[in-house]
Tab-separated table of C-alpha atoms in Angstrom:
chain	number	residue	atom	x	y	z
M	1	UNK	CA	-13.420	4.473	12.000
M	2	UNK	CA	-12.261	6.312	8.954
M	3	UNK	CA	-11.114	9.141	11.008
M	4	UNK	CA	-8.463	6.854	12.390
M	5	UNK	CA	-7.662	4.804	9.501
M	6	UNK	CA	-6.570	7.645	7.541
M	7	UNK	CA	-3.505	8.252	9.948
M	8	UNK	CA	-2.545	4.793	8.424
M	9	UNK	CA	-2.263	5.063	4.535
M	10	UNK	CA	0.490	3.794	2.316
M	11	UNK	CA	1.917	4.985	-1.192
M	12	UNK	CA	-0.583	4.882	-3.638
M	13	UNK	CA	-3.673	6.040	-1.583
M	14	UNK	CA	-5.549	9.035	-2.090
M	15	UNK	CA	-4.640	11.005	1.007
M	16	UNK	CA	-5.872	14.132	-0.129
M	17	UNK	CA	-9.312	12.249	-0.105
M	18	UNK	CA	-9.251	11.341	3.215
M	19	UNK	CA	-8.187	14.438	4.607
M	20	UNK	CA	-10.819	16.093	3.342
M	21	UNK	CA	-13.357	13.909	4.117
M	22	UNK	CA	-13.277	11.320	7.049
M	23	UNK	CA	-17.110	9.412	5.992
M	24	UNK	CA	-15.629	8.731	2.353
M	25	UNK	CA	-15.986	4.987	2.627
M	26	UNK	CA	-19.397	5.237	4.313
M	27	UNK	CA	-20.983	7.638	2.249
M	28	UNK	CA	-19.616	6.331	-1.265
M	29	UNK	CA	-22.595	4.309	-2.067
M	30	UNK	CA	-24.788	7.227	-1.821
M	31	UNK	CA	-22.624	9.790	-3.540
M	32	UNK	CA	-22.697	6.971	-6.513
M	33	UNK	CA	-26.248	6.928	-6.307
M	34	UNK	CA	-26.218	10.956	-6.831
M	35	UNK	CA	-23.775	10.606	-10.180
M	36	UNK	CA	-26.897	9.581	-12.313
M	37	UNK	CA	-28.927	12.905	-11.310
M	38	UNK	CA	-26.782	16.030	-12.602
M	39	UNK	CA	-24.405	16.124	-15.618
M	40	UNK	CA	-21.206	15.069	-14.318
M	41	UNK	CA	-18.187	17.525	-13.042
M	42	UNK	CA	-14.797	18.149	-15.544
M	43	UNK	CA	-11.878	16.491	-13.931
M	44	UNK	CA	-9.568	19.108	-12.213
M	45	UNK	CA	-6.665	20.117	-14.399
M	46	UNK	CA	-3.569	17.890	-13.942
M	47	UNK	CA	-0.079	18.997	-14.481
M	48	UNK	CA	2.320	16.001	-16.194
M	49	UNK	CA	5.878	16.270	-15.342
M	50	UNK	CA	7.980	16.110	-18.318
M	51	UNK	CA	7.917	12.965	-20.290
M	52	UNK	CA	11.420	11.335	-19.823
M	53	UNK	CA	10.605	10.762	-16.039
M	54	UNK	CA	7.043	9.749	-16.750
M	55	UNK	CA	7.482	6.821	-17.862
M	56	UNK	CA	10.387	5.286	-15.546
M	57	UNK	CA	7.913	6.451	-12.571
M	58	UNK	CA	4.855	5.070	-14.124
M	59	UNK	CA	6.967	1.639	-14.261
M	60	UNK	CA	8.243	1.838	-11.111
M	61	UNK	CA	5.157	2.379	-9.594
M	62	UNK	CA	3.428	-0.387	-11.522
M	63	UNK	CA	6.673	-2.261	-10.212
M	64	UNK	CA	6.074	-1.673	-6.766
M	65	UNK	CA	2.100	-2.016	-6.979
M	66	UNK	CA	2.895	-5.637	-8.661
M	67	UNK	CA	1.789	-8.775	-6.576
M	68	UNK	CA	5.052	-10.519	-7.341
M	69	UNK	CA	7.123	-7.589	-6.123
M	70	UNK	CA	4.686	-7.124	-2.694
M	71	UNK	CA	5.171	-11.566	-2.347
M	72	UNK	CA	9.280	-10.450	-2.375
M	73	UNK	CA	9.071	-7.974	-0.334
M	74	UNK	CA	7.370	-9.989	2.187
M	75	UNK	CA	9.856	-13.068	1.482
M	76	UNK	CA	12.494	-10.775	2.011
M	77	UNK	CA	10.973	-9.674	5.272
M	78	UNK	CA	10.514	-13.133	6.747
M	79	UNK	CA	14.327	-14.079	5.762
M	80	UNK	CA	15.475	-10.852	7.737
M	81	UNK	CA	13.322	-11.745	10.815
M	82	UNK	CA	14.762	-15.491	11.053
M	83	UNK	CA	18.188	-13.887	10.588
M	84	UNK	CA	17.693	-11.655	13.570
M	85	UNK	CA	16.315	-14.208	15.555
M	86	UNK	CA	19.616	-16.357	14.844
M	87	UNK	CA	21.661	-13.167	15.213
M	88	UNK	CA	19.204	-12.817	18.905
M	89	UNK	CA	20.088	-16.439	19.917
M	90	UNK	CA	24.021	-16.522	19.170
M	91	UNK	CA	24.264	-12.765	21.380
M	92	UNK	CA	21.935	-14.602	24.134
M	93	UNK	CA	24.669	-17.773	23.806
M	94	UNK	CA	21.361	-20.117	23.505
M	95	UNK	CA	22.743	-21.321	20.515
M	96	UNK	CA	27.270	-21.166	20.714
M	97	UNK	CA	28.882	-19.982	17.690
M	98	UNK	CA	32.056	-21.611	16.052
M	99	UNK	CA	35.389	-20.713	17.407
M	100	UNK	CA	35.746	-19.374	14.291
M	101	UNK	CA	32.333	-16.881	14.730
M	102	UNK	CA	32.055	-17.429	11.159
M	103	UNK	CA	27.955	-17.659	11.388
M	104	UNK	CA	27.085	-14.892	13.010
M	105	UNK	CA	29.382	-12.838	10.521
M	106	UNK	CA	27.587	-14.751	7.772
M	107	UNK	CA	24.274	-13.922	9.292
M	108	UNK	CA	25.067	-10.172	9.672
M	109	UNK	CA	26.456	-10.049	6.002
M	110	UNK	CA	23.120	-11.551	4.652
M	111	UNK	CA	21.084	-9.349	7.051
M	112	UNK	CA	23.013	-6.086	5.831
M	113	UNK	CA	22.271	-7.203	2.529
M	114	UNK	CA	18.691	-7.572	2.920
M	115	UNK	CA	18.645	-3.973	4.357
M	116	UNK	CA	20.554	-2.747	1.045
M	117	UNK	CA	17.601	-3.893	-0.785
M	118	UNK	CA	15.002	-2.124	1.459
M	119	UNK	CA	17.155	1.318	1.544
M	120	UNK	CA	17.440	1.259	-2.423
M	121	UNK	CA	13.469	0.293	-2.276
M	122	UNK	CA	13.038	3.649	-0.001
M	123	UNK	CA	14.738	5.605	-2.061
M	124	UNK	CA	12.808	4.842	-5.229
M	125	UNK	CA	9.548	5.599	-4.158
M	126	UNK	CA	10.761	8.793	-2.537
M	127	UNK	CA	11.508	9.456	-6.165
M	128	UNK	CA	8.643	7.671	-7.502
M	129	UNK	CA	6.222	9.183	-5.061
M	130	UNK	CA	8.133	12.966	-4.154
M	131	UNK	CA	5.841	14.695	-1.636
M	132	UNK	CA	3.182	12.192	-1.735
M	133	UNK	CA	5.363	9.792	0.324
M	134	UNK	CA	5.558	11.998	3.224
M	135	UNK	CA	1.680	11.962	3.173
M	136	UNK	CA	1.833	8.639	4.220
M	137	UNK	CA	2.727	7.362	8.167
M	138	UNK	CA	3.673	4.054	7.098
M	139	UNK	CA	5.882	4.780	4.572
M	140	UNK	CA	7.743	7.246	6.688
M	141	UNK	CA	8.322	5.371	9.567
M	142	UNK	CA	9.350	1.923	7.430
M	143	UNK	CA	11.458	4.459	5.963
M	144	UNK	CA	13.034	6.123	9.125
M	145	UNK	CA	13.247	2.029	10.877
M	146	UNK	CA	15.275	0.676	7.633
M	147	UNK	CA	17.597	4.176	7.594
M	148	UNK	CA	18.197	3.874	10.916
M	149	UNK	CA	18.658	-0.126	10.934
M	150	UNK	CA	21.140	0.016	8.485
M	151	UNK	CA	23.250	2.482	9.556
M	152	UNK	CA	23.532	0.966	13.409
M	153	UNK	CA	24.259	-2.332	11.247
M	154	UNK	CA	27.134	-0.784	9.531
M	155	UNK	CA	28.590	0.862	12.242
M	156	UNK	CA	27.736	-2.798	13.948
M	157	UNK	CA	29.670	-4.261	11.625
M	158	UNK	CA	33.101	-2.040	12.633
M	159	UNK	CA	32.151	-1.282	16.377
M	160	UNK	CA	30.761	-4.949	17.186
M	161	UNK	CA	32.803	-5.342	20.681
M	162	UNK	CA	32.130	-1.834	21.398
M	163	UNK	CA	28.351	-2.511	21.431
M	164	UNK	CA	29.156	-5.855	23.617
M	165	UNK	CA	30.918	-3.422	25.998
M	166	UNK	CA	28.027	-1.255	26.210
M	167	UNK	CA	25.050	-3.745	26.395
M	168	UNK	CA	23.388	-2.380	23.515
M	169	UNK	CA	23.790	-5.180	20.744
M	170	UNK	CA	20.438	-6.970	21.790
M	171	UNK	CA	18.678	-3.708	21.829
M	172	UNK	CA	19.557	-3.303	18.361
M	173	UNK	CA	18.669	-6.482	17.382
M	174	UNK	CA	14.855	-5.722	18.806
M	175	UNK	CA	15.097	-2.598	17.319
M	176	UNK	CA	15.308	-4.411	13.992
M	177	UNK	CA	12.136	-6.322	14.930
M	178	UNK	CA	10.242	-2.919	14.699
M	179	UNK	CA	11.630	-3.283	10.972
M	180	UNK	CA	10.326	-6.510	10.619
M	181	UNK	CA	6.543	-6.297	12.001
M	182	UNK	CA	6.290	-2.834	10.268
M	183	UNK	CA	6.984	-3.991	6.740
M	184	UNK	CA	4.745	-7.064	7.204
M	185	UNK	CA	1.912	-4.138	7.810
M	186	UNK	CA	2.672	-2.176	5.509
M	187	UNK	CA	3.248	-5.672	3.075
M	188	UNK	CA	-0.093	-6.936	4.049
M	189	UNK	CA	-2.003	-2.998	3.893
M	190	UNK	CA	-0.865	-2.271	0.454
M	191	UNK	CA	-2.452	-5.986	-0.746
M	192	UNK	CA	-5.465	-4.991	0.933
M	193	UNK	CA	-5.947	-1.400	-0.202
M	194	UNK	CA	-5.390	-2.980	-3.859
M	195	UNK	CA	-8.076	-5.974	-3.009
M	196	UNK	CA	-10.104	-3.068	-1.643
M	197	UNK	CA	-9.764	-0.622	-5.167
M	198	UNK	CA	-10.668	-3.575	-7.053
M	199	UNK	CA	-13.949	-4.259	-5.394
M	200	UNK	CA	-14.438	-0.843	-5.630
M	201	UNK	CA	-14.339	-0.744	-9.426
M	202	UNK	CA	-16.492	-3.683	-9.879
M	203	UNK	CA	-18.871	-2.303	-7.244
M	204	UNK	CA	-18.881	1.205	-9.515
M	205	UNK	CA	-19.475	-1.098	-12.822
M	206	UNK	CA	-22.896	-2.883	-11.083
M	207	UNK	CA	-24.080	0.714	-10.186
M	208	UNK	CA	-23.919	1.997	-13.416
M	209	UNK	CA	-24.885	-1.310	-15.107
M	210	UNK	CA	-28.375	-0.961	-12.632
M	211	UNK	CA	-28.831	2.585	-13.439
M	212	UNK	CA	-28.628	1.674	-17.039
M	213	UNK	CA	-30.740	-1.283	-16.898
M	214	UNK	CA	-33.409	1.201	-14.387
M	215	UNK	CA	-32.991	3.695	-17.510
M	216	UNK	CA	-33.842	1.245	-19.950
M	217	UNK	CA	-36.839	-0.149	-18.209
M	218	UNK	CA	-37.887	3.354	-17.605
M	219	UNK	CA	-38.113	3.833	-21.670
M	220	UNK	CA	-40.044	0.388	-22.158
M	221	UNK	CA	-42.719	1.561	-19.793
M	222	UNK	CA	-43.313	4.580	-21.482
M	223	UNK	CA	-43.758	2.741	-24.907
M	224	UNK	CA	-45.509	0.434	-23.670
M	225	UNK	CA	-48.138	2.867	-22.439
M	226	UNK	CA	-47.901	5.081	-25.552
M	227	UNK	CA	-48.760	2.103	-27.346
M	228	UNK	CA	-51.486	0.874	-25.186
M	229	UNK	CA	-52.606	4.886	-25.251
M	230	UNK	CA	-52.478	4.197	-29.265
M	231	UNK	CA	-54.791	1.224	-29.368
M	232	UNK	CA	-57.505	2.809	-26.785
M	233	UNK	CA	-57.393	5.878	-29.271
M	234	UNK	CA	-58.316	3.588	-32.373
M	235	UNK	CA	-60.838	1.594	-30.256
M	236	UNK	CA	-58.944	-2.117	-30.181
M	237	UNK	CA	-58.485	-2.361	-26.721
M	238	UNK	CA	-61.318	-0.499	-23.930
């Protein structure tokens, strides 16, 4: 399964992990179990970018790991997807605009707005992330669906009865729906991955706390049969 799931990784996971090895999840109990029986290996030499952009990436990525910030995003997302259903049922004429087609302008406004919001998102953690963010499937193709979104919506927004001529405006409303159901995946992934890492780290804790504990009662055995060793050697117990 892991072999597949890797194709589908967001910002913040370890890709380099599971290209290298597709069995990590299955086989991490058991390479846990293995820490406690050699000295364990240096960490592999990291190279910090200067400090000035540390610390506004290190934010922003706390920022965009945050559970408020993921609970936006996905607010955000469900406003955009009842907008383009309204926009979907005024270009259908289910529902008939005002004379005045004052809603549907209001609804596009809002809508291009929205998009705004998810460009300057995209752009961040392409500077938050650099190289790493191509690693990841998701990412690119939320990236290349809200790019591409906003730019038909603009020119939308000056070529409107051009796209009524040609038959294409509720294609591009579906189009945005691709938007919509891929950043409630990738919304709902990245809560999961973090869920995930947390169980992960308590899991870690409880192995170490048993090997400890193992350890320990290892030690009490011993004294207790040195002692017992001592008392047969001065004859109080046979």
């Amino acid at each position: 399964m892991s072999r597949y799931l890797r194709h589908f990784t967001v910002v913040g996971d370890d890709y380099q992990a599971w290209d290298n090895d597709y069995k990590k999840w299955e086989d991490e109990e058991e390479i846990v179990s293995r820490e406690g029986d050699g000295p364990p290996q240096a960490p592999a030499p990291v190279t910090t970018p200067p400090r000035r952009f540390t610390d506004t990436r290190n934010m922003l990525k706390k920022l965009f790991s945050a559970h408020r910030f993921q609970v936006t995003i996905v607010c955000l997302v469900i406003v955009d997807a009842l907008l383009v259903l309204a926009e979907l049922l005024l270009d259908l004429r289910i529902i008939h605009p005002d004379e005045k087609q004052v809603a549907p302008k209001v609804f596009h406004y809002l809508s291009i707005c929205i998009l705004t919001f998810f460009v300057v998102e995209v752009v961040l953690k392409m500077f938050v992330y650099r190289l790493e963010f191509f690693h990841h499937k998701f990412e690119v193709l939320d990236a290349v669906v809200v790019i591409i979104s906003f730019i038909l919506d603009l020119v939308l927004l000056f070529r409107e009865h051009e796209f009524e001529a040609l038959g294409l405006l509720i294609l591009l409303r579906l189009w945005r729906v691709a938007r919509i159901i891929n950043g409630i995946i990738i919304s709902v992934k990245t809560r999961s991955e973090q869920q995930l890492s947390r169980l992960r780290q308590a899991n870690l804790q409880l192995v170490a706390k048993v090997q400890h504990l193992e350890f320990s009662c290892n030690e009490k055995e011993q004294e207790i049969e040195r002692l017992n060793a001592l008392l047969k050697q001065h004859g109080l117990i046979n």
